[in-house]
C-alpha atoms as one frame of an Amber mdcrd trajectory, in Angstrom:
protein
  -7.625 -18.364  -9.470 -10.119 -20.682  -7.756 -13.691 -19.436  -8.065 -15.435
 -21.694  -5.657 -14.099 -24.067  -2.948 -16.318 -26.361  -0.754 -19.399 -24.271
  -1.603 -17.723 -20.942  -0.872 -17.019 -18.144  -3.310 -13.595 -16.676  -3.830
 -12.996 -13.008  -3.536  -9.642 -11.836  -4.903  -8.410  -8.701  -3.088  -5.604
  -6.335  -3.782  -4.672  -3.318  -1.561  -2.391  -0.565  -2.677  -0.985   2.360
  -0.667   0.497   5.620  -1.958   4.120   6.573  -1.554   5.805   9.672  -2.921
   8.101   9.526  -5.904   9.867  12.835  -6.449  11.771  13.939  -9.635  12.993
  17.346 -10.665   9.838  17.721 -12.756   7.041  16.396 -10.548   6.182  14.621
  -7.322   3.964  11.649  -8.108   2.118   9.575  -5.524   2.551   6.135  -6.881
   0.760   3.070  -5.593   2.556   0.079  -4.007   0.872  -3.228  -3.618   0.492
  -4.323   0.052  -2.097  -7.134  -0.136  -2.663  -9.728  -2.897  -4.789 -12.568
  -1.586  -7.812 -14.824  -2.136 -10.596 -14.720   0.506 -13.448 -17.152   0.714
 -16.903 -16.354   1.812 -20.373 -17.966   1.854 -22.265 -17.682  -1.471 -25.126
 -16.008   0.216 -22.885 -13.197   1.502 -21.140 -12.919  -1.897 -24.549 -12.416
  -3.514 -25.343  -9.678  -1.008 -22.066  -7.952  -1.894 -23.008  -8.035  -5.597
 -26.425  -6.586  -4.818 -25.245  -3.962  -2.305 -22.071  -2.093  -3.111 -22.022
  -0.192   0.163 -22.049  -3.457   2.035 -19.210  -4.805  -0.050 -17.247  -1.602
   0.451 -17.840  -1.777   4.231 -16.574  -5.307   4.418 -13.387  -4.515   2.405
 -12.746  -1.463   4.677 -13.234  -3.466   7.944 -10.722  -6.116   6.802  -8.110
  -4.131   4.883  -8.043  -0.530   6.299  -6.373   0.376   9.476  -6.035   3.597
  11.491  -2.509   4.274  10.150  -3.637   4.246   6.489  -3.554   7.749   4.962
  -4.624   6.853   1.386  -5.247   3.434  -0.150  -6.857   1.863  -3.179  -8.585
  -1.498  -2.691  -9.627  -3.630  -5.699 -11.756  -6.737  -5.232 -13.295  -9.199
  -7.587 -16.018 -11.814  -7.091 -16.273 -14.634  -9.685 -19.669 -16.169  -9.564
 -21.944 -17.998 -12.091 -19.709 -17.160 -15.023 -19.510 -13.481 -14.260 -16.868
 -11.209 -12.667 -17.904  -8.463 -10.373 -15.248  -5.810  -9.612 -15.146  -3.009
  -7.041 -12.264  -0.458  -6.785 -12.467   1.921  -3.899 -10.168   4.917  -3.215
  -9.939   6.222   0.326  -7.986   9.330   1.166  -7.669  11.560   4.125  -7.147
  14.843   2.396  -3.399  15.008   2.670  -3.282  15.495  -1.170  -4.768  18.992
  -1.035  -3.039  21.142  -3.744  -2.254  18.048  -5.883  -3.794  17.326  -9.313
  -4.849  13.935 -10.530  -3.573  11.778 -13.501  -6.577  10.800 -15.570  -5.781
   7.088 -15.559  -8.952   5.138 -14.481  -7.441   1.662 -14.355  -4.845   0.013
 -12.144  -1.681  -0.915 -14.001   2.029  -1.471 -13.192   4.131   1.541 -13.981
   7.096   0.924 -16.277   8.222   4.309 -17.502   7.419   7.941 -17.494   8.643
  10.185 -20.302   8.419  14.016 -19.860   7.834  15.708 -23.243   8.312  19.359
 -24.038   6.726  19.252 -27.443   3.651  17.992 -29.216   3.330  14.218 -29.448
   0.533  12.077 -30.750  -0.055   8.435 -30.258   1.520   6.304 -33.059   4.126
   8.920 -33.923   7.805   8.669 -33.134   9.169  10.804 -30.340  11.612  13.331
 -31.366  14.719  13.313 -29.255  14.720  16.957 -28.657  11.180  16.726 -27.326
  12.183  14.478 -24.410  12.934  16.482 -21.271  13.474  13.494 -19.043  12.862
   9.731 -19.039  12.300   7.675 -15.888  12.455   3.808 -16.096  10.805   2.357
 -12.961  10.030  -1.110 -14.447  12.138  -2.769 -11.704  10.076  -1.084  -8.972
   6.676  -2.173  -7.693   4.893   1.039  -8.738   1.192   1.223 -10.002  -1.052
   3.963 -11.354  -4.647   4.785 -10.796  -5.791   8.397 -10.554  -2.402   9.236
  -8.870  -2.100  12.614  -7.212   0.596  14.623  -8.909   2.260  17.905  -8.021
   3.946  19.731 -10.990   7.370  21.292 -10.182   8.357  22.470 -13.664   6.227
  23.247 -16.657   6.257  20.758 -19.531   3.952  19.766 -22.390   2.879  16.256
 -21.603   3.725  12.937 -19.936   3.859   9.604 -21.698   2.918   6.985 -19.066
   3.979   3.519 -19.980   2.432   0.570 -18.145   1.924  -3.098 -18.530  -1.425
  -2.294 -20.199  -0.023   0.097 -22.788   0.780   3.790 -22.828  -1.168   6.942
 -22.084  -0.399  10.469 -23.159  -1.312  12.945 -20.383  -1.145  16.612 -21.486
  -0.275  19.069 -18.750  -3.246  21.133 -19.717  -5.650  18.241 -19.129  -4.190
  17.502 -15.697  -4.613  21.146 -14.769  -8.341  20.946 -15.788  -8.803  18.021
 -13.490  -7.985  20.363 -10.499 -11.384  21.954 -10.995 -13.046  18.642 -11.550
 -11.474  16.748  -8.617 -14.649  16.310  -6.747 -16.164  14.367  -9.709 -13.179
  12.080 -10.288 -14.163   8.440 -10.180 -12.623   6.885  -7.103 -14.782   3.845
  -6.861 -15.791   1.636  -9.689 -18.088  -1.372  -9.803 -18.367  -3.410 -12.994
 -20.026  -6.649 -14.093 -18.586  -8.596 -17.010 -20.520 -11.536 -18.564 -18.405
 -14.436 -19.854 -20.143 -14.820 -23.253 -19.699 -13.778 -26.738 -21.925 -10.743
 -25.978 -20.081  -9.027 -23.108 -21.942  -6.502 -21.058 -20.297  -4.036 -18.555
 -21.759  -1.505 -16.432 -19.949   0.902 -14.086 -20.907   3.019 -11.188 -18.588
   5.635  -9.703 -18.280   7.851  -6.587 -15.703   9.657  -4.620 -14.805   8.657
  -1.065 -12.944  10.663   1.522
């Protein structure tokens, strides 16, 4: 990915929209990628984006949101002076009322979801009789990031397998998120220094 071209700064933007994926155990609103492109802007404007998250968010919204969008996730990266500045913004229009949220705070391609009816801990083998259902979606363009989920049948946990690894999501923890939904991180800004001593800071807020 080119960082600077003819004095301009590259901003790498990805936009995802939610689509429903229904099984006999749950309805999961998965993300599907709609935009994957590199924009160029003046260095002065890029510096303003880094200093002012609201301005950066407004710029992304004006370019990549349209009136027909119900719920989208936009991720943007600015590479400047050896550092990477990232903003993830989640915009929804409240059509997910009654849904819970998967506590997955990063964007990753979804490969498989395994529904478990028994205790399972990371690093342990999964017992065959613990598997209620297994869904391989690796051939589909599905992504995860705080996905809304509606539980149709009780189970113990979900094993979410992505291109970044695997996460165990206990049904009890998903239920607890229902009471904390107003505080779920829907926008994240981070700064990463390209040096031996990496520093990262994040700032989160919810958008509606």
